[in-house]
mmCIF file with all atom_site columns, C-alpha atoms in Angstrom:
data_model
loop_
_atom_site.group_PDB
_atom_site.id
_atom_site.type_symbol
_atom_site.label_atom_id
_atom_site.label_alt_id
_atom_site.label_comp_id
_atom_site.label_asym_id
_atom_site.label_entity_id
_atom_site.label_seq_id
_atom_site.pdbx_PDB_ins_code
_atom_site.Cartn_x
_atom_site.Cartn_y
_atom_site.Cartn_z
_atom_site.occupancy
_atom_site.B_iso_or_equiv
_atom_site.pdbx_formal_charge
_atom_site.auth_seq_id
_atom_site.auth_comp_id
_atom_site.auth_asym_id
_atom_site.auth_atom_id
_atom_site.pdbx_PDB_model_num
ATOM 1   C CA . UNK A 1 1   ? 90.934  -12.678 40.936  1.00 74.00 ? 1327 UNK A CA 1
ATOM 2   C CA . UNK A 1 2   ? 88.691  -11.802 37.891  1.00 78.00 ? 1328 UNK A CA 1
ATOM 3   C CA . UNK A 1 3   ? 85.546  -10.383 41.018  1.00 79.00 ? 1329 UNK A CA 1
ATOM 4   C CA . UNK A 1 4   ? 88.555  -8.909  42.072  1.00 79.00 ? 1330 UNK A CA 1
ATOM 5   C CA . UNK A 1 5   ? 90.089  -6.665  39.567  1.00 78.00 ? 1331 UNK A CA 1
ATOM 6   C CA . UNK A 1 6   ? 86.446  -6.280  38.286  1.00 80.00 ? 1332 UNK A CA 1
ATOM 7   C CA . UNK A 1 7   ? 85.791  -4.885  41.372  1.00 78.00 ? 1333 UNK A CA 1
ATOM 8   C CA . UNK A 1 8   ? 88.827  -2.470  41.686  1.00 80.00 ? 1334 UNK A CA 1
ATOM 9   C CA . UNK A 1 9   ? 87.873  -1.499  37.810  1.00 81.00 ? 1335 UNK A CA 1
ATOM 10  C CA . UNK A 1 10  ? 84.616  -0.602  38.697  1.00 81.00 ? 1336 UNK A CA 1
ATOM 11  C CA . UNK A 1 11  ? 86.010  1.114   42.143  1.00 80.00 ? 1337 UNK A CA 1
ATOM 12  C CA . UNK A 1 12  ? 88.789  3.071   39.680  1.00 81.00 ? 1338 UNK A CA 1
ATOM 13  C CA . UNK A 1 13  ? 86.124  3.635   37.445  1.00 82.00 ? 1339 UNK A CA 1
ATOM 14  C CA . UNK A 1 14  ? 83.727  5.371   39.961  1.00 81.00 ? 1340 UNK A CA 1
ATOM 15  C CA . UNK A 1 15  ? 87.030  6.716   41.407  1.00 81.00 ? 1341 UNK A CA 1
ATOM 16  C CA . UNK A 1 16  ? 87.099  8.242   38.724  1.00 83.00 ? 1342 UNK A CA 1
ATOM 17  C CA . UNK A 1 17  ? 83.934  9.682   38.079  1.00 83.00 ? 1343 UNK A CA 1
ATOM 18  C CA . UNK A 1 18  ? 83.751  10.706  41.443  1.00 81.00 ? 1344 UNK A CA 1
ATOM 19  C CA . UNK A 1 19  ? 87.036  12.276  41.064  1.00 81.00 ? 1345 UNK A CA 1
ATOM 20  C CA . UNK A 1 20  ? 85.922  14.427  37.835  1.00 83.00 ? 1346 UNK A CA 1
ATOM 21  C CA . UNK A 1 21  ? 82.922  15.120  39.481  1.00 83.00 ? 1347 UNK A CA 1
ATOM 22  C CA . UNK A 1 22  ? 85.134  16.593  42.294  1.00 85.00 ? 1348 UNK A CA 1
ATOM 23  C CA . UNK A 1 23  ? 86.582  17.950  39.576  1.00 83.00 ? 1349 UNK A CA 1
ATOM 24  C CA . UNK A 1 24  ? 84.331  19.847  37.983  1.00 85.00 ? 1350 UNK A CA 1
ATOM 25  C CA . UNK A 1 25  ? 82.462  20.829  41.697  1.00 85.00 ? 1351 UNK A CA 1
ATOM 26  C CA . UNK A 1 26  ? 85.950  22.461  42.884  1.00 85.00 ? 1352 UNK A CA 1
ATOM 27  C CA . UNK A 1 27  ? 86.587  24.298  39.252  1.00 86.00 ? 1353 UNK A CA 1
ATOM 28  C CA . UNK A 1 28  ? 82.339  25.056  39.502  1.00 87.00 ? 1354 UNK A CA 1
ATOM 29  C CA . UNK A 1 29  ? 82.908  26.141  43.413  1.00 85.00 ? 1355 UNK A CA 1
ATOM 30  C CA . UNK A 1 30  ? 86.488  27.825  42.328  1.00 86.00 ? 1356 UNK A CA 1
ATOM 31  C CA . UNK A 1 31  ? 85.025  29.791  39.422  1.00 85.00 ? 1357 UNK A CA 1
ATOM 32  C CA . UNK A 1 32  ? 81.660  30.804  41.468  1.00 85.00 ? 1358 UNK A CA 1
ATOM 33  C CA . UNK A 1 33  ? 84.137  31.963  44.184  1.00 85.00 ? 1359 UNK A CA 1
ATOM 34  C CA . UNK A 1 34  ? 86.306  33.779  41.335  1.00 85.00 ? 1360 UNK A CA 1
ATOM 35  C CA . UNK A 1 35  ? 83.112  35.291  40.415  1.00 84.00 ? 1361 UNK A CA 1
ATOM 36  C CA . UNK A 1 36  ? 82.092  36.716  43.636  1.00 84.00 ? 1362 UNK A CA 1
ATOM 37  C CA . UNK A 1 37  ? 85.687  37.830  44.393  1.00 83.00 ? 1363 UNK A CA 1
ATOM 38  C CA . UNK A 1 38  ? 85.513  39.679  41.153  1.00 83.00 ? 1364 UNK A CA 1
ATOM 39  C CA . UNK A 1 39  ? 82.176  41.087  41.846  1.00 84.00 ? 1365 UNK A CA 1
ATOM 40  C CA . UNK A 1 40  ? 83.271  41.791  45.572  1.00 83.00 ? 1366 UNK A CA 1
ATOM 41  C CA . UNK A 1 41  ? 86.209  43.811  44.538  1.00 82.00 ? 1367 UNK A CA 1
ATOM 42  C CA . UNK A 1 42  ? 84.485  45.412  42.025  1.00 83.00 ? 1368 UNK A CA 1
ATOM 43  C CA . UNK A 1 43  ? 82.236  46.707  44.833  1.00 84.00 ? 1369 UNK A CA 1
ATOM 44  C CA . UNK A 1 44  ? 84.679  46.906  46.751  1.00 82.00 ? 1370 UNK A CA 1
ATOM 45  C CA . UNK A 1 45  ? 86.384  48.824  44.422  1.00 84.00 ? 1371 UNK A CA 1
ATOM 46  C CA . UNK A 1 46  ? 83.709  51.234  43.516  1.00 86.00 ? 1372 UNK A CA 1
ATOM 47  C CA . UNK A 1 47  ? 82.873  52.135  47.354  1.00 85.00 ? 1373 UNK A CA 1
ATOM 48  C CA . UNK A 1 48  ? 86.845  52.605  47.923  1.00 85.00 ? 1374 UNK A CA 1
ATOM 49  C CA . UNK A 1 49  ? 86.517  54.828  44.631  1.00 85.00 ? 1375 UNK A CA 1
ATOM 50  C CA . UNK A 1 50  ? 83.448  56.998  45.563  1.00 87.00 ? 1376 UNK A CA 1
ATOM 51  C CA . UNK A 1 51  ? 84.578  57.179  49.279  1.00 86.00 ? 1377 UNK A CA 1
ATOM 52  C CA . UNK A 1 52  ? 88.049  58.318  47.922  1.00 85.00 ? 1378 UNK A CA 1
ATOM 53  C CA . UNK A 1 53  ? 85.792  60.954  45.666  1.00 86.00 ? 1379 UNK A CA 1
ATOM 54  C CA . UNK A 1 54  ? 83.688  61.324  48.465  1.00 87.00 ? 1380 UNK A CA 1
ATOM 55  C CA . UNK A 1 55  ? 86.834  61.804  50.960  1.00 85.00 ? 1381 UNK A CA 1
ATOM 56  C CA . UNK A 1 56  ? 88.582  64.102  48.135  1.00 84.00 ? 1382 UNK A CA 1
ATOM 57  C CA . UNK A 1 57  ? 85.479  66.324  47.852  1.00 87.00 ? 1383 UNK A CA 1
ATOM 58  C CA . UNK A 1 58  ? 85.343  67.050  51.753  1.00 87.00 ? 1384 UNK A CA 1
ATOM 59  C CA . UNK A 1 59  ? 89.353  67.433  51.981  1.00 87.00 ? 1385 UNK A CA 1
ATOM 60  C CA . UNK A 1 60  ? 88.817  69.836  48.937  1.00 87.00 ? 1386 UNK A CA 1
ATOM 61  C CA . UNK A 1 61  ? 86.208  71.635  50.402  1.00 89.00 ? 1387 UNK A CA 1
ATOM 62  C CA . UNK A 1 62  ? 88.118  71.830  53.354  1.00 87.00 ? 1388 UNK A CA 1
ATOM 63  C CA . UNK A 1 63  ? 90.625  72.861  52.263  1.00 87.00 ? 1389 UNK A CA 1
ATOM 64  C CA . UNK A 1 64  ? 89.420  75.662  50.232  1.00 87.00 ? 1390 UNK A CA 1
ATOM 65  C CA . UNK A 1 65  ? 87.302  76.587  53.398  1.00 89.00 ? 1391 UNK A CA 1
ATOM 66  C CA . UNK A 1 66  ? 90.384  76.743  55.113  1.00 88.00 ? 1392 UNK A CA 1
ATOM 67  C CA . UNK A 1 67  ? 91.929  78.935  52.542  1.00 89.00 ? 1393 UNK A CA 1
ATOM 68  C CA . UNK A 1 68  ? 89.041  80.815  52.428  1.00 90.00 ? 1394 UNK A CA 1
ATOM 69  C CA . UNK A 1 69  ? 89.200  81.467  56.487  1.00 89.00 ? 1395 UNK A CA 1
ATOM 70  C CA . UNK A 1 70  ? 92.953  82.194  56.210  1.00 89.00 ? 1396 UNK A CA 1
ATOM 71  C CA . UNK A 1 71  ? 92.621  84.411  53.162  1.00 90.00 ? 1397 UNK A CA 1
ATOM 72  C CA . UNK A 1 72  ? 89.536  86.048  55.841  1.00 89.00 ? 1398 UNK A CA 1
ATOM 73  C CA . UNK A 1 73  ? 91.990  85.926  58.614  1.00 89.00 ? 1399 UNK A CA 1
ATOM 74  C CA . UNK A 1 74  ? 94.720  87.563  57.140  1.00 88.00 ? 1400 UNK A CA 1
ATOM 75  C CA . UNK A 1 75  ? 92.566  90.149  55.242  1.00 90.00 ? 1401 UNK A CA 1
ATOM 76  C CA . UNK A 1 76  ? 91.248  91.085  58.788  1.00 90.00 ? 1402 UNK A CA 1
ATOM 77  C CA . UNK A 1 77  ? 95.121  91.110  59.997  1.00 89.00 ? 1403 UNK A CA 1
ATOM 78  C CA . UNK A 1 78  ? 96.259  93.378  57.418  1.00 90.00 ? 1404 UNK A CA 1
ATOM 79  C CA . UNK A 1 79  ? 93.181  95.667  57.795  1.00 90.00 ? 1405 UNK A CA 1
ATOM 80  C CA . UNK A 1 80  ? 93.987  95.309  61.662  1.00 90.00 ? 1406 UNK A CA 1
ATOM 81  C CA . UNK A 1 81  ? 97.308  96.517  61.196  1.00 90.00 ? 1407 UNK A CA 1
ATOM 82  C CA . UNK A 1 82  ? 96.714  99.120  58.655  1.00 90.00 ? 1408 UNK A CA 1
ATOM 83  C CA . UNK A 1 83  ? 94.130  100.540 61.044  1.00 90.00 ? 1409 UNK A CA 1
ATOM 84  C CA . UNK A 1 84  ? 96.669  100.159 64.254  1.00 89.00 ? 1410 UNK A CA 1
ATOM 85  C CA . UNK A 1 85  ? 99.396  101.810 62.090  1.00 89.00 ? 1411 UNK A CA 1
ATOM 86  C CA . UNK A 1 86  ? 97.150  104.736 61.226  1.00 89.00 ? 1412 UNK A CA 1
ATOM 87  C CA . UNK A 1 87  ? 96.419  104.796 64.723  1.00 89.00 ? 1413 UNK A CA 1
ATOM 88  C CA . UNK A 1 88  ? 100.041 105.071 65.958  1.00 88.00 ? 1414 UNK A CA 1
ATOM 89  C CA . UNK A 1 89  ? 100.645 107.222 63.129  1.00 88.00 ? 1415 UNK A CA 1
ATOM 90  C CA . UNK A 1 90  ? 98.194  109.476 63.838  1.00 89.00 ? 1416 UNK A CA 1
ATOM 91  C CA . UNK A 1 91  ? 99.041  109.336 67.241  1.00 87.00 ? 1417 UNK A CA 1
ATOM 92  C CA . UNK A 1 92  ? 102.427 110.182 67.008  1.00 88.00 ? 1418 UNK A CA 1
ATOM 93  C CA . UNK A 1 93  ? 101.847 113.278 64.716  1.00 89.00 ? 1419 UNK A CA 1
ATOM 94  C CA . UNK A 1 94  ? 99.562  114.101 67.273  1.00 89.00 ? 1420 UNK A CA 1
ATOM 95  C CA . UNK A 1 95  ? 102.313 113.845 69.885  1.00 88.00 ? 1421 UNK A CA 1
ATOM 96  C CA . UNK A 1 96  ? 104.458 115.717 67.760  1.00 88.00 ? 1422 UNK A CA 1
ATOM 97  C CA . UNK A 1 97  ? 102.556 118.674 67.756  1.00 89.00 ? 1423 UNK A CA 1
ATOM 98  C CA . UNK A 1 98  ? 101.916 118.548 71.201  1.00 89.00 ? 1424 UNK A CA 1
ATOM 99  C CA . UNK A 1 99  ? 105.490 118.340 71.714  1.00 88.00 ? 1425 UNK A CA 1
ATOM 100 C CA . UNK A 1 100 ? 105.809 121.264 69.401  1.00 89.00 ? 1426 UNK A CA 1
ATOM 101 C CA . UNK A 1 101 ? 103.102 123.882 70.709  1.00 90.00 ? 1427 UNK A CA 1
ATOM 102 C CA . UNK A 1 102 ? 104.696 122.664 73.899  1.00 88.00 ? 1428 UNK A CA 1
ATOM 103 C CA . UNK A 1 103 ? 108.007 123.439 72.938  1.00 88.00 ? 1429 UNK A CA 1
ATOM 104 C CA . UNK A 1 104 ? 106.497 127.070 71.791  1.00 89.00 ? 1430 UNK A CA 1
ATOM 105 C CA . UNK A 1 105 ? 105.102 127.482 75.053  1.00 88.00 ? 1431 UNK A CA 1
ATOM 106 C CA . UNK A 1 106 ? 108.353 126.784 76.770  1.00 85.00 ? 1432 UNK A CA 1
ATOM 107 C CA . UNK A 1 107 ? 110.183 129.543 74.307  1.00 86.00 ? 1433 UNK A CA 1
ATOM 108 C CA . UNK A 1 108 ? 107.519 131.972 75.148  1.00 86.00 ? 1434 UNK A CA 1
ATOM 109 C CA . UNK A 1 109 ? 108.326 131.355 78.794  1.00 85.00 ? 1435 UNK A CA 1
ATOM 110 C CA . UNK A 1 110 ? 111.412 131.665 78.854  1.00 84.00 ? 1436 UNK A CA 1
ATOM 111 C CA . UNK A 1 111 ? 111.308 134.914 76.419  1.00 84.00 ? 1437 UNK A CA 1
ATOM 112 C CA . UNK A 1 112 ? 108.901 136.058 79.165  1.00 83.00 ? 1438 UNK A CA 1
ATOM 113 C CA . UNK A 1 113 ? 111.307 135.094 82.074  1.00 81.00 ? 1439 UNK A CA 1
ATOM 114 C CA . UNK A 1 114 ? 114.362 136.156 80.689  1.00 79.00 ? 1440 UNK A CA 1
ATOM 115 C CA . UNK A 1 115 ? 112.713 139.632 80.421  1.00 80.00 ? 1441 UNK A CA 1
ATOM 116 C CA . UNK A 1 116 ? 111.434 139.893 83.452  1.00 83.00 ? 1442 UNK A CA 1
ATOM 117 C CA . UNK A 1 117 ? 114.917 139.063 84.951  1.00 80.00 ? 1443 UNK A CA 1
ATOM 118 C CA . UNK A 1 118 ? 116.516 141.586 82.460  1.00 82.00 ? 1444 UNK A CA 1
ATOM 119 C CA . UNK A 1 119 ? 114.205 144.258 84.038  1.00 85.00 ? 1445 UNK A CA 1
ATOM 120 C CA . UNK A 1 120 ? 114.870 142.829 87.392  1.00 82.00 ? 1446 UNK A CA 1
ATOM 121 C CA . UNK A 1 121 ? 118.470 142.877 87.446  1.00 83.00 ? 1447 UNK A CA 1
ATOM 122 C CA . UNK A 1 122 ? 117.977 146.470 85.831  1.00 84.00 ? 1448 UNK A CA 1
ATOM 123 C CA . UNK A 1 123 ? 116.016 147.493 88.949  1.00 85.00 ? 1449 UNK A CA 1
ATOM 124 C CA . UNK A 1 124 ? 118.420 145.637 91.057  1.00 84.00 ? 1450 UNK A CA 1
ATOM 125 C CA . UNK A 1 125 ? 121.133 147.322 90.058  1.00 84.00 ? 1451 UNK A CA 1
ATOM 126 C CA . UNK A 1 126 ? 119.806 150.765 89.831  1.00 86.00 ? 1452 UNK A CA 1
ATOM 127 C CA . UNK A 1 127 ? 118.592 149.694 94.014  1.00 85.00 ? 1453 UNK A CA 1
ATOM 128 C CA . UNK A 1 128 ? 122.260 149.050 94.534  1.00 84.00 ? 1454 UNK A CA 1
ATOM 129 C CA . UNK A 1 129 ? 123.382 152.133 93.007  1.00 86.00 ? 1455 UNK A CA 1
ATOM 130 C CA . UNK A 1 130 ? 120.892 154.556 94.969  1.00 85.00 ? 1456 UNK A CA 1
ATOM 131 C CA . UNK A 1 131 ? 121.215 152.402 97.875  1.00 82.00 ? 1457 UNK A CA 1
ATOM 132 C CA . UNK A 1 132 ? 125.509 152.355 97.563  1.00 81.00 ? 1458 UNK A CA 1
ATOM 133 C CA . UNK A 1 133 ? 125.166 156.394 96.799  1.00 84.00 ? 1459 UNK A CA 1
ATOM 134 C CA . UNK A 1 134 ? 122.706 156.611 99.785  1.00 83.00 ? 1460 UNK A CA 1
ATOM 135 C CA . UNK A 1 135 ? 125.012 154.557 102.355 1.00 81.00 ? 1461 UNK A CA 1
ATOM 136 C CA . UNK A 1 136 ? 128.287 156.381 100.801 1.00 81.00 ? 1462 UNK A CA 1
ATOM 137 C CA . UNK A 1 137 ? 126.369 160.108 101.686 1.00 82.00 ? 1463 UNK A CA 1
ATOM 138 C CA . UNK A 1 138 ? 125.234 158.517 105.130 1.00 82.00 ? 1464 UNK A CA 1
ATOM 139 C CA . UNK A 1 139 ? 128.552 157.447 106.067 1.00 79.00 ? 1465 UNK A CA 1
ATOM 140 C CA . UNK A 1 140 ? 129.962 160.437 105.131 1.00 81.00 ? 1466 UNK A CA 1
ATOM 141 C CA . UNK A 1 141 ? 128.096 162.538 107.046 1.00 84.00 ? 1467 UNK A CA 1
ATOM 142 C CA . UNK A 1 142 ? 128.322 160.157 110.021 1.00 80.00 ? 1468 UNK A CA 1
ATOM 143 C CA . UNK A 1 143 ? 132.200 161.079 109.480 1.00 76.00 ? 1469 UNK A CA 1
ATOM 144 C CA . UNK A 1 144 ? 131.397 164.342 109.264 1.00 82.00 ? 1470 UNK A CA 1
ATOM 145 C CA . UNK A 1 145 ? 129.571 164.364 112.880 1.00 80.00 ? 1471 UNK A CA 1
ATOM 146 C CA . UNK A 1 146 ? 132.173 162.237 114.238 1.00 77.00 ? 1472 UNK A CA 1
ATOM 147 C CA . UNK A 1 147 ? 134.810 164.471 113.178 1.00 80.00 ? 1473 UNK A CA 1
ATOM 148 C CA . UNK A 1 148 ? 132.856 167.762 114.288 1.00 82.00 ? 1474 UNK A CA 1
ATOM 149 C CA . UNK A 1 149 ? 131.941 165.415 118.045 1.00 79.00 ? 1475 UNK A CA 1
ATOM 150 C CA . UNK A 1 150 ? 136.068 164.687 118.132 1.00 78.00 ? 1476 UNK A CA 1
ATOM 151 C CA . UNK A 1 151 ? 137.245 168.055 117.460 1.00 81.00 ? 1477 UNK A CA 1
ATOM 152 C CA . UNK A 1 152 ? 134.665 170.203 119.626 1.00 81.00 ? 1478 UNK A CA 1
ATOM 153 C CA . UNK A 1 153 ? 135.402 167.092 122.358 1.00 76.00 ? 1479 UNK A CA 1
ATOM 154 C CA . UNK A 1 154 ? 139.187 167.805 121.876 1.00 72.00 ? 1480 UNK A CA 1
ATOM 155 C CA . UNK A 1 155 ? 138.654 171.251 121.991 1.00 72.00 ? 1481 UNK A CA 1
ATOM 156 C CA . UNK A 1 156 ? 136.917 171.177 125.117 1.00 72.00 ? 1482 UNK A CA 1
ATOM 157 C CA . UNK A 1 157 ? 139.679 168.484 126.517 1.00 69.00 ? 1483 UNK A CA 1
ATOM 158 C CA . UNK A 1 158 ? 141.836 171.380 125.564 1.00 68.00 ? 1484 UNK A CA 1
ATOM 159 C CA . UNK A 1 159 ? 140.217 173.934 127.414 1.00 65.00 ? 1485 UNK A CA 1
ATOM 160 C CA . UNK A 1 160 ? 139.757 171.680 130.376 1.00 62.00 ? 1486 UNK A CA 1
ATOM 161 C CA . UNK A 1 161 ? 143.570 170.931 130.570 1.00 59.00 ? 1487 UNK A CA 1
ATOM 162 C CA . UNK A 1 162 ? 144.303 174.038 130.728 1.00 54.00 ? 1488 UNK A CA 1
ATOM 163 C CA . UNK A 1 163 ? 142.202 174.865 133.165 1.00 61.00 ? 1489 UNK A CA 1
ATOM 164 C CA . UNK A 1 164 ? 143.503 172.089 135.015 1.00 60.00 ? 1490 UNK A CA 1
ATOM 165 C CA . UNK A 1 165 ? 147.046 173.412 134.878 1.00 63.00 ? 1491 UNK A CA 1
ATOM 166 C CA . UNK A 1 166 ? 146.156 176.800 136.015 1.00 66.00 ? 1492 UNK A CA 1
ATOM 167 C CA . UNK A 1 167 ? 144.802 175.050 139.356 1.00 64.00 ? 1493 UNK A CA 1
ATOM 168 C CA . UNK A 1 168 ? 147.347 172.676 139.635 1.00 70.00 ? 1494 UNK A CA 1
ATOM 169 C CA . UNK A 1 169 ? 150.396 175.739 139.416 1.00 71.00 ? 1495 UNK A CA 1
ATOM 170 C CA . UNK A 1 170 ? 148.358 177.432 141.531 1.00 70.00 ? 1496 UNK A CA 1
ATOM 171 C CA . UNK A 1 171 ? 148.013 175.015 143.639 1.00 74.00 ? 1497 UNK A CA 1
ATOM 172 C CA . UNK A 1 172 ? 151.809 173.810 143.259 1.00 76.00 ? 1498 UNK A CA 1
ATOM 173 C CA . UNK A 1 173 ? 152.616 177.247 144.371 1.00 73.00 ? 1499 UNK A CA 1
ATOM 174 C CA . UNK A 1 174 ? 150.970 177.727 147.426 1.00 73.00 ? 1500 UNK A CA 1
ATOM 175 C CA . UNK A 1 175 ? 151.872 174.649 148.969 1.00 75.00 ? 1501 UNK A CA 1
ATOM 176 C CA . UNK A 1 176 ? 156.234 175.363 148.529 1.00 72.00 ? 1502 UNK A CA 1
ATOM 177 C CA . UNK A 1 177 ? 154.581 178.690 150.420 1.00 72.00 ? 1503 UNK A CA 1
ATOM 178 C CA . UNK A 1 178 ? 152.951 177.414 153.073 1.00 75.00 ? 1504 UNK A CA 1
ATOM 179 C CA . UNK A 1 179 ? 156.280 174.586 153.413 1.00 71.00 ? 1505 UNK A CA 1
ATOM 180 C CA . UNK A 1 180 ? 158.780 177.456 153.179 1.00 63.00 ? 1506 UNK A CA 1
ATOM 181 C CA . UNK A 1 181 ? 160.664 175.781 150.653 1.00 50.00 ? 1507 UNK A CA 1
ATOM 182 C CA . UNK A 1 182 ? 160.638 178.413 148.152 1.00 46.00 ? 1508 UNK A CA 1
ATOM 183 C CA . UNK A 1 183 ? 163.997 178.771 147.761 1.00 46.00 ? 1509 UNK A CA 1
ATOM 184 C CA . UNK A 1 184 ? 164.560 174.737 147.072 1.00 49.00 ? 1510 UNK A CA 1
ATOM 185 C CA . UNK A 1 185 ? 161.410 174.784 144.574 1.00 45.00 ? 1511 UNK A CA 1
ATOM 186 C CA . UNK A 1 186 ? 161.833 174.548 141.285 1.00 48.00 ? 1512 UNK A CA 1
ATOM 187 C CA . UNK A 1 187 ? 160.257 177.859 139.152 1.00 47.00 ? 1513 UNK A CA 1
ATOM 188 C CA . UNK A 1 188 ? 156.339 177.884 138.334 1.00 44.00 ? 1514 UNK A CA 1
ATOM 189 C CA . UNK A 1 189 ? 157.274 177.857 135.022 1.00 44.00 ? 1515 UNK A CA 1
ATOM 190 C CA . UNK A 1 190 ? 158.842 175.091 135.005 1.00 45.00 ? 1516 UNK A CA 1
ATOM 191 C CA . UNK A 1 191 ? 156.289 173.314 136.656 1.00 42.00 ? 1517 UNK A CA 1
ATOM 192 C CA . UNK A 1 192 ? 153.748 174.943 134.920 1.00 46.00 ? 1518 UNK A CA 1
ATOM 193 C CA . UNK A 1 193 ? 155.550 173.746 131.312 1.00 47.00 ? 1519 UNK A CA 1
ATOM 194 C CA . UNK A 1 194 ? 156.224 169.998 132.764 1.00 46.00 ? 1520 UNK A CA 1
ATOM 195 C CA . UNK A 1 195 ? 152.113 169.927 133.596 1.00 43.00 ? 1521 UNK A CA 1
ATOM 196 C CA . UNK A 1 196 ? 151.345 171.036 130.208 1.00 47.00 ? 1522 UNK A CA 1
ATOM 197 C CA . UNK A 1 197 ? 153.648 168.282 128.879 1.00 49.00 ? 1523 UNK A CA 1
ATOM 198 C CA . UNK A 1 198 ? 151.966 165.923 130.846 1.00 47.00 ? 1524 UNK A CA 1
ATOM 199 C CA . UNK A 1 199 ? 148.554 166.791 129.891 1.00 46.00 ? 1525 UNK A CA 1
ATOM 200 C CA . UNK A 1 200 ? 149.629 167.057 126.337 1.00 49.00 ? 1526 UNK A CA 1
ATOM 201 C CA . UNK A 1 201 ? 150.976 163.583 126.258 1.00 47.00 ? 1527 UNK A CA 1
ATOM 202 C CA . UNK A 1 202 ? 147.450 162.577 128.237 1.00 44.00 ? 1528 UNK A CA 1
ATOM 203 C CA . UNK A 1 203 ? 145.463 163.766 125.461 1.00 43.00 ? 1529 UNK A CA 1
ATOM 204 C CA . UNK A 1 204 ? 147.527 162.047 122.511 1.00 47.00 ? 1530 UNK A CA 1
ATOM 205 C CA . UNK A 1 205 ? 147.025 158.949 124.415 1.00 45.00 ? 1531 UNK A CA 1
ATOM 206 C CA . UNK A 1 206 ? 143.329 159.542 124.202 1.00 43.00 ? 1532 UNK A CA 1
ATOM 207 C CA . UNK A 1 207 ? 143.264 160.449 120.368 1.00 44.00 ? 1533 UNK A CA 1
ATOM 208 C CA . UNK A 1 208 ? 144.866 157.664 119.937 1.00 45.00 ? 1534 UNK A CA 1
#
């Protein structure tokens, strides 16, 4: 019993020891890997930190280039639309006084035209007047001859009746002769005067 709890002693003892050594090889291994963790994020650290400066640099720089380029962009916008306003300005008060010395031209024109046609109808008119004066002597002295043809036809209608009566009385007359109705036969006269009725009444027909 004695071998045996001097054994166990000596087995707790060394249990112990080994156990402290353990101990003080965990706490050694635990404090060396503290260490390097420390020194490992410090690194760590520092990297992270001058990337992040490095990182914050560039994105500065970028973004002031960017800035710069937009700043350049819009400059050249504005001076782009400044120019292309001046342009269309320009361009319209160029239209304008196209439109104007256009409009000018048109006045002068019509001045011009409505001149000409003033003159025209003038001429026109004055035509129509000759021309109405003209026609009015022409048909009157168509009337005229028509009126001289009618009477100097009427008169020689005239003259021919009579003639014509003469021969027919004459005529009228020798035929109750040679019948040897005399005494049943109306006068000459008579017949003469009914001829001449006739003959009148012929020739108002014809006037007409």
């Amino acid at each position: 019993m004695k071998d045996v709890e001097n054994r166990f002693q000596r087995l707790e003892e060394r249990f112990q020891r080994d156990l402290s050594d353990l101990r003080d090889s965990v706490k050694n291994r635990i404090e060396s890997l503290e260490s390097f963790m420390k020194s490992e994020s410090a690194s760590f650290l520092h990297r992270l930190r001058e990337e992040q400066e490095e990182r914050g640099a560039a994105l500065k720089n970028e973004q002031r280039e960017r800035l710069d380029a937009l700043k350049a962009e819009k400059n050249e916008r504005q001076e782009a639309l400044k120019n292309e306003q001046r342009e269309r300005s320009e361009g319209l008060a160029q239209v304008m006084r196209d439109l104007t010395t256009l409009l000018q031209e048109q006045e002068r024109k019509l001045k011009a035209l409505s001149g000409t046609l003033d003159t025209t109808e003038r001429e026109l008119r004055q035509l129509l007047l000759s021309e109405n004066a003209r026609l009015s002597d022409k048909v009157e002295q168509k009337y005229k001859d028509a009126l001289n043809v009618l009477t100097n036809t009427a008169g020689q209608i005239r003259h021919d009746m009579a003639t014509r009566s003469q021969v027919s009385s004459l005529l009228t007359e020798m035929a109750v002769k040679l019948s040897g109705q005399w005494a049943d036969a109306p006068p000459i006269a008579m017949v003469s005067e009914t001829i001449e009725e006739d003959s009148s009444e012929e020739y108002s027909e014809s006037s007409e």
